[in-house]
Coordinates of C-alpha atoms and ligand atoms in Angstrom, one line a residue:
X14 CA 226.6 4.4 -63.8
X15 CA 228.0 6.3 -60.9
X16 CA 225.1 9.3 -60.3
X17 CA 227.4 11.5 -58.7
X18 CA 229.3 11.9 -61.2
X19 CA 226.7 12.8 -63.5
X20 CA 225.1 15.2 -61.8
X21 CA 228.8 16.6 -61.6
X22 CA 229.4 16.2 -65.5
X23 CA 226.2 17.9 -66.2
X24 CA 226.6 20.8 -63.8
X25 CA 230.1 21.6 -65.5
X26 CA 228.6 21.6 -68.6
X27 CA 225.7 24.2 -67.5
X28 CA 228.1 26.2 -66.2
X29 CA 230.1 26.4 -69.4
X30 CA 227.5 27.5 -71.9
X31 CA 226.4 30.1 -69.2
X32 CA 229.7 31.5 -69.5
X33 CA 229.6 30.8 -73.3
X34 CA 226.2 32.7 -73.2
X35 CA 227.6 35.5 -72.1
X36 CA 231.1 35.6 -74.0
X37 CA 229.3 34.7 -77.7
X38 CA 230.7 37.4 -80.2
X39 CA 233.2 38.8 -78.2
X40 CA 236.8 37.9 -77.0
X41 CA 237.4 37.1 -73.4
X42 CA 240.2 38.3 -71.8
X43 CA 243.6 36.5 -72.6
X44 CA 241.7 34.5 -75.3
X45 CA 244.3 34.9 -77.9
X46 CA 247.4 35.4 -75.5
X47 CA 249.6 32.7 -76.6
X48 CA 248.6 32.5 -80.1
X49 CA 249.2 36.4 -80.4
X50 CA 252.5 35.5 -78.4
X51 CA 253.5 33.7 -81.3
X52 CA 252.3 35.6 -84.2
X53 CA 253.7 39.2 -82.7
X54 CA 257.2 38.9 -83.3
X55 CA 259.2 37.1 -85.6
X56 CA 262.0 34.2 -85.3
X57 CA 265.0 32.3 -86.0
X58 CA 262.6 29.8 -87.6
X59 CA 260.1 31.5 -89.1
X60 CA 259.8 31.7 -92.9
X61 CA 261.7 34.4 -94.6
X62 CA 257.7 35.9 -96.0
X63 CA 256.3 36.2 -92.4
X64 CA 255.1 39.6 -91.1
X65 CA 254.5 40.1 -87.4
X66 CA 251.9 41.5 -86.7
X67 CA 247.9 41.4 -85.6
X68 CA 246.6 40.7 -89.6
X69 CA 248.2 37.6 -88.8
X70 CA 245.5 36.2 -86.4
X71 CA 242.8 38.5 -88.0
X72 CA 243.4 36.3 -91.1
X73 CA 243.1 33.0 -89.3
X74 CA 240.3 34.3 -87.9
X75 CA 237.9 35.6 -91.0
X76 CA 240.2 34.8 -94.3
X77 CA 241.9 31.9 -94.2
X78 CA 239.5 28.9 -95.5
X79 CA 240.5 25.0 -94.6
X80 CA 238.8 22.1 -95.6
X81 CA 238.9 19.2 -93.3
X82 CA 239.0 16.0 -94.8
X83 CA 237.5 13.1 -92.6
X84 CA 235.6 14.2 -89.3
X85 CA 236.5 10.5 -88.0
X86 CA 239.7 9.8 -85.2
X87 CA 241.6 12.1 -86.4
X88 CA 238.8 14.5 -88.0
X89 CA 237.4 15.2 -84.6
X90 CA 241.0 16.0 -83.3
X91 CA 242.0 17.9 -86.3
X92 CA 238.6 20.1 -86.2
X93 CA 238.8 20.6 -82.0
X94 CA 242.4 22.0 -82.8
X95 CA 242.0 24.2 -85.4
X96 CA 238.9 25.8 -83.9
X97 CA 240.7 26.7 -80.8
X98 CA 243.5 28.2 -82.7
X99 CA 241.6 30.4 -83.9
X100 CA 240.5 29.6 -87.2
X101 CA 237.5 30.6 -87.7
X102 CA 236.5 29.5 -91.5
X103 CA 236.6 25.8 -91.7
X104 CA 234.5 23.3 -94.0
X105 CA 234.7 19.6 -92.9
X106 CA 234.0 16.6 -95.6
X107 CA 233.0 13.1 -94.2
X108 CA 230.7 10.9 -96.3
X109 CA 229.9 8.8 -92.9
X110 CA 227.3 8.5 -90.2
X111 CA 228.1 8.3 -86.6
X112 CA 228.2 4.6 -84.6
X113 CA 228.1 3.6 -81.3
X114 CA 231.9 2.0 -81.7
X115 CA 233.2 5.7 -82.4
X116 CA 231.8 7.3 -79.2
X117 CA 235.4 6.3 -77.4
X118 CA 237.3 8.2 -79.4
X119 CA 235.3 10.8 -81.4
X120 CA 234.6 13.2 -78.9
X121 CA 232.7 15.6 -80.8
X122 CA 229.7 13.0 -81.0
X123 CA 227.2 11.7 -78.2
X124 CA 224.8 8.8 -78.1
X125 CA 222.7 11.1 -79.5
X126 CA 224.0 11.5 -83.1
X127 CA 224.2 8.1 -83.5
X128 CA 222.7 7.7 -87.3
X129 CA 223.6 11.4 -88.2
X130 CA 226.3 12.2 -90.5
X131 CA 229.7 12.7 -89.1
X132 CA 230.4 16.1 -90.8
X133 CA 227.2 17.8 -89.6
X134 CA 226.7 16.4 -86.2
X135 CA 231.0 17.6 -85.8
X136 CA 230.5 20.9 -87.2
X137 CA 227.6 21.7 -84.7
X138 CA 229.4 20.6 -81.6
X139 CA 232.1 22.7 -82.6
X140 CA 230.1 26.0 -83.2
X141 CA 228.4 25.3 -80.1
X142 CA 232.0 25.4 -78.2
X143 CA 233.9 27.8 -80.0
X144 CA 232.5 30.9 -80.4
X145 CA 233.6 32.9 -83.4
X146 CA 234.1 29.4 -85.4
X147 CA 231.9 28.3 -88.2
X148 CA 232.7 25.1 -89.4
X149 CA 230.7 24.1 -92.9
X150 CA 229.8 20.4 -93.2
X151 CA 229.5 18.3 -95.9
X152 CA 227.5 15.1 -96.0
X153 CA 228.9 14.1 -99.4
X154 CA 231.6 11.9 -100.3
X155 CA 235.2 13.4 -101.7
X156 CA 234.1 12.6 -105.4
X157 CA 231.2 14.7 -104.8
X158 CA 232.9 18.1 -105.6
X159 CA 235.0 19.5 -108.3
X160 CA 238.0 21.0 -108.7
X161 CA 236.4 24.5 -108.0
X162 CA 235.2 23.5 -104.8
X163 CA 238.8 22.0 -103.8
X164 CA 240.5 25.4 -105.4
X165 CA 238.4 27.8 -102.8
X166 CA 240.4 26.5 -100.1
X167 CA 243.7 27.8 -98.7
X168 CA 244.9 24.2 -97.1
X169 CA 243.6 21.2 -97.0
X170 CA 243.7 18.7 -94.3
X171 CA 243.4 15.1 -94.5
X172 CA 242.3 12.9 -91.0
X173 CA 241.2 10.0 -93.2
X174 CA 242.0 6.1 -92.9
X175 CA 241.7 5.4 -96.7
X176 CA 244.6 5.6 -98.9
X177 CA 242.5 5.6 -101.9
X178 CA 240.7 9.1 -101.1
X179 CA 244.0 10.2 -99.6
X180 CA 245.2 9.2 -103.3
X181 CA 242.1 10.8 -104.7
X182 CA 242.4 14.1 -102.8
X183 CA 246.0 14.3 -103.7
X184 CA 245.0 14.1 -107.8
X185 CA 242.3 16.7 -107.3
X186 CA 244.6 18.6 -105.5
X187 CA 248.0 18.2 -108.7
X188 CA 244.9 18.5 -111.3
X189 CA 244.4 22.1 -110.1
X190 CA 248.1 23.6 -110.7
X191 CA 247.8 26.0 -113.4
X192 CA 250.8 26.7 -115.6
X193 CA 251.8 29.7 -116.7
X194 CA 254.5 30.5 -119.6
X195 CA 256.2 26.6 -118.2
X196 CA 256.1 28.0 -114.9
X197 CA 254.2 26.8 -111.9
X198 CA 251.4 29.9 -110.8
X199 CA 251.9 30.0 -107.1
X200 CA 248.4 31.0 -106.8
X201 CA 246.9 27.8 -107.5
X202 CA 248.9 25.8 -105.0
X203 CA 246.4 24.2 -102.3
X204 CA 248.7 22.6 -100.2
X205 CA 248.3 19.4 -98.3
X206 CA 248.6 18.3 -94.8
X207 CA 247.8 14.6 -94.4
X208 CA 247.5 12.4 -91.0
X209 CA 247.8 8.3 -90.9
X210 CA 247.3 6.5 -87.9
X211 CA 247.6 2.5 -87.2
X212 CA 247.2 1.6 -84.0
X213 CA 250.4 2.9 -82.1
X214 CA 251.9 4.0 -85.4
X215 CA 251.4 6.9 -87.3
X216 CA 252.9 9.5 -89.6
X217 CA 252.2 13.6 -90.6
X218 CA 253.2 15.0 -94.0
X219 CA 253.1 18.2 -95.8
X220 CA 252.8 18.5 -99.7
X221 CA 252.8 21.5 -101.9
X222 CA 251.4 20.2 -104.7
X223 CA 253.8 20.2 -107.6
X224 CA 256.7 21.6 -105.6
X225 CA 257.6 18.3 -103.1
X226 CA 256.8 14.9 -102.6
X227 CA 253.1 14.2 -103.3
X228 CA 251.1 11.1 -102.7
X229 CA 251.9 9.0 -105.4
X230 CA 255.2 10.0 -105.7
X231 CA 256.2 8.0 -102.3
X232 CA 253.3 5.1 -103.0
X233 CA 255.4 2.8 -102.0
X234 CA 256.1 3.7 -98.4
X235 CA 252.4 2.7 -98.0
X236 CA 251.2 -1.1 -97.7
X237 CA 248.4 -2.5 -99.4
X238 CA 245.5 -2.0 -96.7
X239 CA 244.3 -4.6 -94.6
X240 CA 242.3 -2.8 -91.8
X241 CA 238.8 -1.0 -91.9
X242 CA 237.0 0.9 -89.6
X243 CA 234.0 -1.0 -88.2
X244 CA 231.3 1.9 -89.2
X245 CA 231.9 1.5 -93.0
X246 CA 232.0 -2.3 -92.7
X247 CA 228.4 -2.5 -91.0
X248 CA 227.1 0.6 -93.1
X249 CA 229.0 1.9 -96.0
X250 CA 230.7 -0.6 -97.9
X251 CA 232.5 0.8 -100.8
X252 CA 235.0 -2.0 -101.4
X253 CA 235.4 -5.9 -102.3
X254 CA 237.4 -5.7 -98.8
X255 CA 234.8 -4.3 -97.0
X256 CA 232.1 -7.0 -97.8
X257 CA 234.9 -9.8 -96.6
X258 CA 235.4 -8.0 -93.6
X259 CA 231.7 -7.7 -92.8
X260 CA 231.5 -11.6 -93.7
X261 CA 234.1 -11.8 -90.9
X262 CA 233.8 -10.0 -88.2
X263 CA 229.7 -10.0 -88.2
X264 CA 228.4 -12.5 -89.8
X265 CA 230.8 -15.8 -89.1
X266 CA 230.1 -14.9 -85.4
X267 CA 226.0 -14.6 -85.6
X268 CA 225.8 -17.6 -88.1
X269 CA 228.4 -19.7 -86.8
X270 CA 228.9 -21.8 -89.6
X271 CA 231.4 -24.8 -88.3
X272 CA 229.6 -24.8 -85.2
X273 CA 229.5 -22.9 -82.1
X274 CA 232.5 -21.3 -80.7
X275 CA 234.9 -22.3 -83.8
X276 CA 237.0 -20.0 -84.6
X277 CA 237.7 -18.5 -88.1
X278 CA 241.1 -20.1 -89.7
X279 CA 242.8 -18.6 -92.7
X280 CA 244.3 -21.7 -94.0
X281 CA 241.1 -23.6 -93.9
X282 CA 239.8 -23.9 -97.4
X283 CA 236.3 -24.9 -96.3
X284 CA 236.0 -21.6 -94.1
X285 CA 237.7 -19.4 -96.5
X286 CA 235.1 -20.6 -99.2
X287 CA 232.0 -19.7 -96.9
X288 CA 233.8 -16.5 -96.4
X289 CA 233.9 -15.9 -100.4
X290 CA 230.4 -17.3 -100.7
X291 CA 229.1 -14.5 -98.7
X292 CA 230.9 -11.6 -99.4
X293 CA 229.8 -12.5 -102.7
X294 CA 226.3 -12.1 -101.8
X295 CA 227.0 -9.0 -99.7
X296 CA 229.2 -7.4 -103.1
X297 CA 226.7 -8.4 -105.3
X298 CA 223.6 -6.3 -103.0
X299 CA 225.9 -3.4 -102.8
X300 CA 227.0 -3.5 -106.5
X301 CA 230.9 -4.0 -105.5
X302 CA 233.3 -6.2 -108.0
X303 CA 236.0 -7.4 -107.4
X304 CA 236.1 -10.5 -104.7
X305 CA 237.9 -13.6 -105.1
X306 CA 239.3 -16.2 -103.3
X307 CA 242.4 -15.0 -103.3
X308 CA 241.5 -11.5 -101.8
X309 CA 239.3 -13.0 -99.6
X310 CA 242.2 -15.1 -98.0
X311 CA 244.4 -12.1 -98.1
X312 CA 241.7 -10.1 -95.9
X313 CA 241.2 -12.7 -92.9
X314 CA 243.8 -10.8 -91.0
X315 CA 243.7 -8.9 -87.1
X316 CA 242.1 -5.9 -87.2
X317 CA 244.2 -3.4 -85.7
X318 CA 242.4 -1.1 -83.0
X319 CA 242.0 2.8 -83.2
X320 CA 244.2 4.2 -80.6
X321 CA 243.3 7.8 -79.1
X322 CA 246.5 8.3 -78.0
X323 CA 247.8 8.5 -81.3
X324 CA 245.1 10.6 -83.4
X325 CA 246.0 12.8 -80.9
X326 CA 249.6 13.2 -81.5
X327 CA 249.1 13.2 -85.4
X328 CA 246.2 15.3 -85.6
X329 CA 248.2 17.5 -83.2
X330 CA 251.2 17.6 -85.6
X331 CA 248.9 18.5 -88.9
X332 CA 246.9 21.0 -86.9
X333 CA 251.0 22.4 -86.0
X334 CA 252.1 22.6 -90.1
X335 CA 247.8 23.6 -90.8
X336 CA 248.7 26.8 -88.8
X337 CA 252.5 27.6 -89.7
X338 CA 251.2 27.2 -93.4
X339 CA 248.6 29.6 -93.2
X340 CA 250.5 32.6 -90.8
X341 CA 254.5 31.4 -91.9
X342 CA 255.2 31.7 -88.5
X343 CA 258.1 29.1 -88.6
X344 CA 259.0 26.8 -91.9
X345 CA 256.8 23.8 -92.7
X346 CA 257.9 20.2 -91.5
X347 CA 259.9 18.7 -94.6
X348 CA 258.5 16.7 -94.8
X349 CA 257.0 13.6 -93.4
X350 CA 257.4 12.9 -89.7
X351 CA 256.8 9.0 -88.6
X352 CA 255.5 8.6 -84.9
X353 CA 255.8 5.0 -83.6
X354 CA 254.8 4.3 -79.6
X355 CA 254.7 1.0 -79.6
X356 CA 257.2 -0.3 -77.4
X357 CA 259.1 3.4 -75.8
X358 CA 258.6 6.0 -78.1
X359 CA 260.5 6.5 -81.5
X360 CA 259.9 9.1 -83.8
X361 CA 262.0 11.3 -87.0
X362 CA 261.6 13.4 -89.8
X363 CA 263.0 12.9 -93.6
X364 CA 262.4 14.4 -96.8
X365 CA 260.2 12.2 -99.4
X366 CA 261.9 12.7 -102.5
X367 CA 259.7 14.5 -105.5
X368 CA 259.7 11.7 -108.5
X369 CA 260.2 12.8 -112.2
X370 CA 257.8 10.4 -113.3
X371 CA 255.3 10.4 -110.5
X372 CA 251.6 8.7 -111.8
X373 CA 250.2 12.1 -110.6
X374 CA 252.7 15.0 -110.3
X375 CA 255.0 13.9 -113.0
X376 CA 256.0 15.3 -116.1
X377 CA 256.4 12.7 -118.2
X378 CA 254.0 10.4 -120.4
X379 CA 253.7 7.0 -118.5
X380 CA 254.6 3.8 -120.3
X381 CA 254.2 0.1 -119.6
X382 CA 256.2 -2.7 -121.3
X383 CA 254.9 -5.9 -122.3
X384 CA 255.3 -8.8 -124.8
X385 CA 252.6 -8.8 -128.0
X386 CA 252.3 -12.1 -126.2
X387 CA 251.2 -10.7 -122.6
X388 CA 247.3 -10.6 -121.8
X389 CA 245.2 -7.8 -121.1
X390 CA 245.0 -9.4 -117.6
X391 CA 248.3 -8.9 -117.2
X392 CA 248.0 -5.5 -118.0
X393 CA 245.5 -5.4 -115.4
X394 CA 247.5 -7.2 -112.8
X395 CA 250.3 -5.1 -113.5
X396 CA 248.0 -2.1 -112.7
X397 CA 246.8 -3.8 -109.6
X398 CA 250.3 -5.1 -108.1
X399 CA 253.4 -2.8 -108.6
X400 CA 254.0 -0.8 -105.9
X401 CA 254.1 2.6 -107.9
X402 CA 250.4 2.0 -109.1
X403 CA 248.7 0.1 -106.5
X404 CA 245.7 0.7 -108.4
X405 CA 241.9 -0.7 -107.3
X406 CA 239.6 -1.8 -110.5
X407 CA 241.4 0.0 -113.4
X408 CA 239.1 0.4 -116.2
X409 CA 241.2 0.1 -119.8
X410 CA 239.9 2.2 -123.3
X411 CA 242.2 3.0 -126.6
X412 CA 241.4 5.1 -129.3
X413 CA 241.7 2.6 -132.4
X414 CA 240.8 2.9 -135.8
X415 CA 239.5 6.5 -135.3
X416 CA 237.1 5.3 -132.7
X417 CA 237.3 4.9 -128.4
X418 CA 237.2 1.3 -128.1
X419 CA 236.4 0.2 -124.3
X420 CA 239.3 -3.2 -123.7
X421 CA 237.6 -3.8 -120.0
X422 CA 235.6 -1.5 -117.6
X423 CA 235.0 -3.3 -114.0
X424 CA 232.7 -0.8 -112.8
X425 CA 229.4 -1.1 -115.1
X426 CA 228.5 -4.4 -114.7
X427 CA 226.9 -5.1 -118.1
X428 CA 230.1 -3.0 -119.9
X429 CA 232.1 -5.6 -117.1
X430 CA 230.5 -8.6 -118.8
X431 CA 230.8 -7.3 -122.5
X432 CA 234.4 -6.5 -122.2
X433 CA 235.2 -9.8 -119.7
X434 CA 236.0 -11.9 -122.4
X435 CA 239.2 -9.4 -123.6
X436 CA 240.8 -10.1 -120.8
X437 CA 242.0 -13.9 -122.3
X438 CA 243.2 -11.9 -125.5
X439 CA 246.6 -11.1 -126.0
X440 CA 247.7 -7.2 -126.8
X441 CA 248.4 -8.6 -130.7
X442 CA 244.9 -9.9 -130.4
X443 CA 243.8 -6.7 -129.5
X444 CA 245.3 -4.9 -132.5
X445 CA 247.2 -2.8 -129.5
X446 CA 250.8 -1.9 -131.4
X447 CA 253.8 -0.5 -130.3
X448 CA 253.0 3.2 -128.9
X449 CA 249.6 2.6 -128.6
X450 CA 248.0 4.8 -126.1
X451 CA 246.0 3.1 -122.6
X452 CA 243.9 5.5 -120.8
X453 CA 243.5 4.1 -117.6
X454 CA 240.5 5.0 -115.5
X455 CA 240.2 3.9 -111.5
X456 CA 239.1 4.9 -108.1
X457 CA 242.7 6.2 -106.8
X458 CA 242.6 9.1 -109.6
X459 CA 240.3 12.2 -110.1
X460 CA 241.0 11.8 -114.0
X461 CA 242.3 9.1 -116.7
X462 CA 246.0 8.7 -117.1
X463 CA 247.3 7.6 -120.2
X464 CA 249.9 5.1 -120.7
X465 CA 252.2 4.5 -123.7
X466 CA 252.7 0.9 -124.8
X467 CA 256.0 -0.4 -125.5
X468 CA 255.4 -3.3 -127.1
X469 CA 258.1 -6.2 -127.1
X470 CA 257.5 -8.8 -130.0
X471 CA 258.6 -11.8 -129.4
X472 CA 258.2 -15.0 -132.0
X473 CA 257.2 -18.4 -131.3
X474 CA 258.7 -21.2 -132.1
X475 CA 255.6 -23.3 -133.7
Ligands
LIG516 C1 257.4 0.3 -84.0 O1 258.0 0.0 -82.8 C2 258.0 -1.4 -82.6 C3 258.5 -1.7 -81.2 O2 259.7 -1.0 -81.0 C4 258.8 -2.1 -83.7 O3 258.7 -3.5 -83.5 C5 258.1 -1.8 -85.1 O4 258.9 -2.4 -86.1 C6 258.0 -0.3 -85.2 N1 257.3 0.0 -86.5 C7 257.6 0.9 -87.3 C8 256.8 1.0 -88.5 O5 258.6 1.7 -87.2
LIG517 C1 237.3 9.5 -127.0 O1 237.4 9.7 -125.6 C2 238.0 10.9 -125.2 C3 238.3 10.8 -123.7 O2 237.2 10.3 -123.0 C4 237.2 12.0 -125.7 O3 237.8 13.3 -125.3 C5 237.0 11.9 -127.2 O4 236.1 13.0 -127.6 C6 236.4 10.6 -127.6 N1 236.4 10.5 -129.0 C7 235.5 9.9 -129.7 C8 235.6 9.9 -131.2 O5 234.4 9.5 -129.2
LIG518 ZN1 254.0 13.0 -107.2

């Protein structure tokens, strides 16, 4: 490493905190000249509730509570920004510790942290930068917290690279609308700013809960995920995925199982079978269900690499709608934005449209049709594979016969191998009748949602 360069680097960084040192608690001069620039005087675009004036920044500054979701790519992005805003009352959630393959990107952590958890080791560098700024971190995973914890917050912001929390999040955050009289209490409206990022691709959206477009409503718009970050492979696996993706980008490479230098192919049985075998082993030590051959094949895919470039852009877009959401400055983005640099540089805006019958924000009772003849695994396929449900490892109960009655439960392995067998049954089998209600139970969702059965009967010939 280039000495000079160092001894540069580290004399920059002394002079800095000196002239933090000094400056801690207090305002330097033209600190807050462009933001007051913005927040002084009102606009053609700004939202017909804004007030000019210096309460504005006063309630970034000591009021106005965020919660950061993530402190990964675009965590570290979305914290940097909203620090130097000027808010100065944000809590960041990231159930992850820092690795040495997100120092290139994550620029709030050094080879130091290396080990510590994301949120704390971010929320530190932060404070130690910004002065005024107190970020609160959380070393707990999303599921950790309940609905009052999500309800203290003003906005939330999501920088994460699963959908399933991004779907989880966006429950907790419907699940906390409070009616009053059939009308929606404003109050209890937490809305939700949420970054994605692929590679060169990404997108931005904002939802007021129960008023646009949420999560699930627009499911569809997101593909099934193939790609995971490396850290949660190596350290944290939570799903079947991540033990196949472990299998194949760690292990095949150390244990070389074909012989040296041969390459992984996904239409190789033998190979995909090894692959299967071990992620097996690696599910069963981290108590995961769900891999099969199938998946397993599905998953041997290119990973796509974390581009800077483009957490950047996103997190800079979020951090944009973050701040006009909490002053009303200028009107929200409506409201999804898709940013695409892979070849030139294409981006727009459209408006997701709310649906009536959304899983999560919808007014109606879900139902499901099926023949008295279908399965209960096609119930759960059905679950798994339409694009409006996309669900993980639903768990099925009924109330039958004044009594809950458990039809499968993936997560509990002994309930998993009790219930197994229920799968083979048909929905006649079952005793499950025309309207009979399915409470459905899985990762993507904060609570159970019930589905009605319509029940086709259809006769057999013999
Ligand atoms: C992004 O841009 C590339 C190159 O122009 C194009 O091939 C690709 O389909 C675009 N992807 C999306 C999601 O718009
Ligand atoms: C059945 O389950 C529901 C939802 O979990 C619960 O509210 C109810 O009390 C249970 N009823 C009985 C009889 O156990
Ligand atoms: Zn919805």
């Amino acid at each position: 490493m280039n000495m000079r360069y160092i001894s540069y680097d580290t004399l920059m960084i002394r002079l800095v905190v000196l002239y933090i040192d000094d400056k801690i608690g207090s305002d330097w001069p033209g600190r807050w000249t462009h933001v007051r620039k913005i927040l002084a005087r009102t606009g053609p675009f700004a939202h017909p509730d804004f007030e000019p004036g210096p309460e504005v920044l006063e309630f970034l500054q000591k009021t106005c509570k965020v919660l950061v979701v993530g402190a990964g790519g675009l965590g570290c992005e979305l914290l940097k920004n909203l620090a130097l805003m000027g808010f100065g009352n944000i809590h960041v959630i990231d159930m992850d510790t820092v690795d040495i393959s997100n120092l290139n990107r994550q620029f709030l952590f050094r080879p130091k942290d290396i080990g510590k958890s994301k949120a704390e080791a971010a929320a530190q560098f932060i404070m130690s930068r910004v002065p005024g700024c107190i970020v609160t971190a959380h070393f707990k995973k999303i599921q950790d917290y309940d609905e009052d914890f999500y309800r203290s917050f003003h906005i939330v912001v999501c920088g994460l690279d699963s959908v399933i929390a991004r779907r989880w999040i966006n429950g907790m955050l419907v699940n906390i609308l409070s009616n009053e009289d059939g009308m929606l209490d404003p109050s209890s409206i937490v809305p939700m700013v949420d970054g994605g990022t692929e590679g060169f691709k990404g997108n931005a959206r904002v939802v007021i809960p129960g008023m646009s477009a949420c999560i699930e409503c627009t499911l569809d718009l997101y593909p099934p995920q193939v790609n995971f970050p490396l850290c949660t492979i190596a350290h944290t696996p939570r799903l079947p995925e991540h033990c196949i993706e472990y299998v194949r980008v760690l292990l095949w490479p150390k244990e070389q199982p074909f012989g040296d230098g041969v390459e992984i192919d996904g239409d190789d049985p033998e190979h995909i079978q090894w692959i299967y075998d071990k992620s097996l082993d690696r599910a069963t030590m981290y108590n995961i269900h769900g891999i099969t051959y199938r998946l397993t094949q599905g998953v041997i895919k290119h990973i796509i690499p974390a581009v800077a470039s483009t957490n950047a852009v996103i997190a800079a877009v979020c951090t944009t709608e973050v701040f006009k959401l909490a002053t009303s400055c200028c009107n929200p983005l409506n409201n999804y934005m898709v940013f695409n640099d892979t070849d030139g540089l294409y981006t727009y805006t459209f408006e997701a449209e709310k649906k009536e019958n959304c899983l999560s924000c919808g007014q109606t009772v879900q139902s499901m049709e099926f023949s008295n003849k279908a399965k209960l695994q096609d119930v759960i396929d059905y679950l798994t594979q339409a694009p409006e449900y996309q669900m993980k490892s639903p768990g099925i109960t009924t109330y039958i016969d004044g009594k809950n009655k458990t039809l499968y439960m993936p997560t509990v392995p002994s309930i998993e191998e009790r219930t197994r067998p229920n799968l083979k049954k048909t929905l006649q089998e079952l005793e499950l009748g025309d309207g009979q209600e399915l409470v459905v139970a899985d990762i993507t969702t904060p609570t159970s949602i019930v589905f009605k059965l319509k029940l086709i009967v259809t006769m057999t010939d013999d």
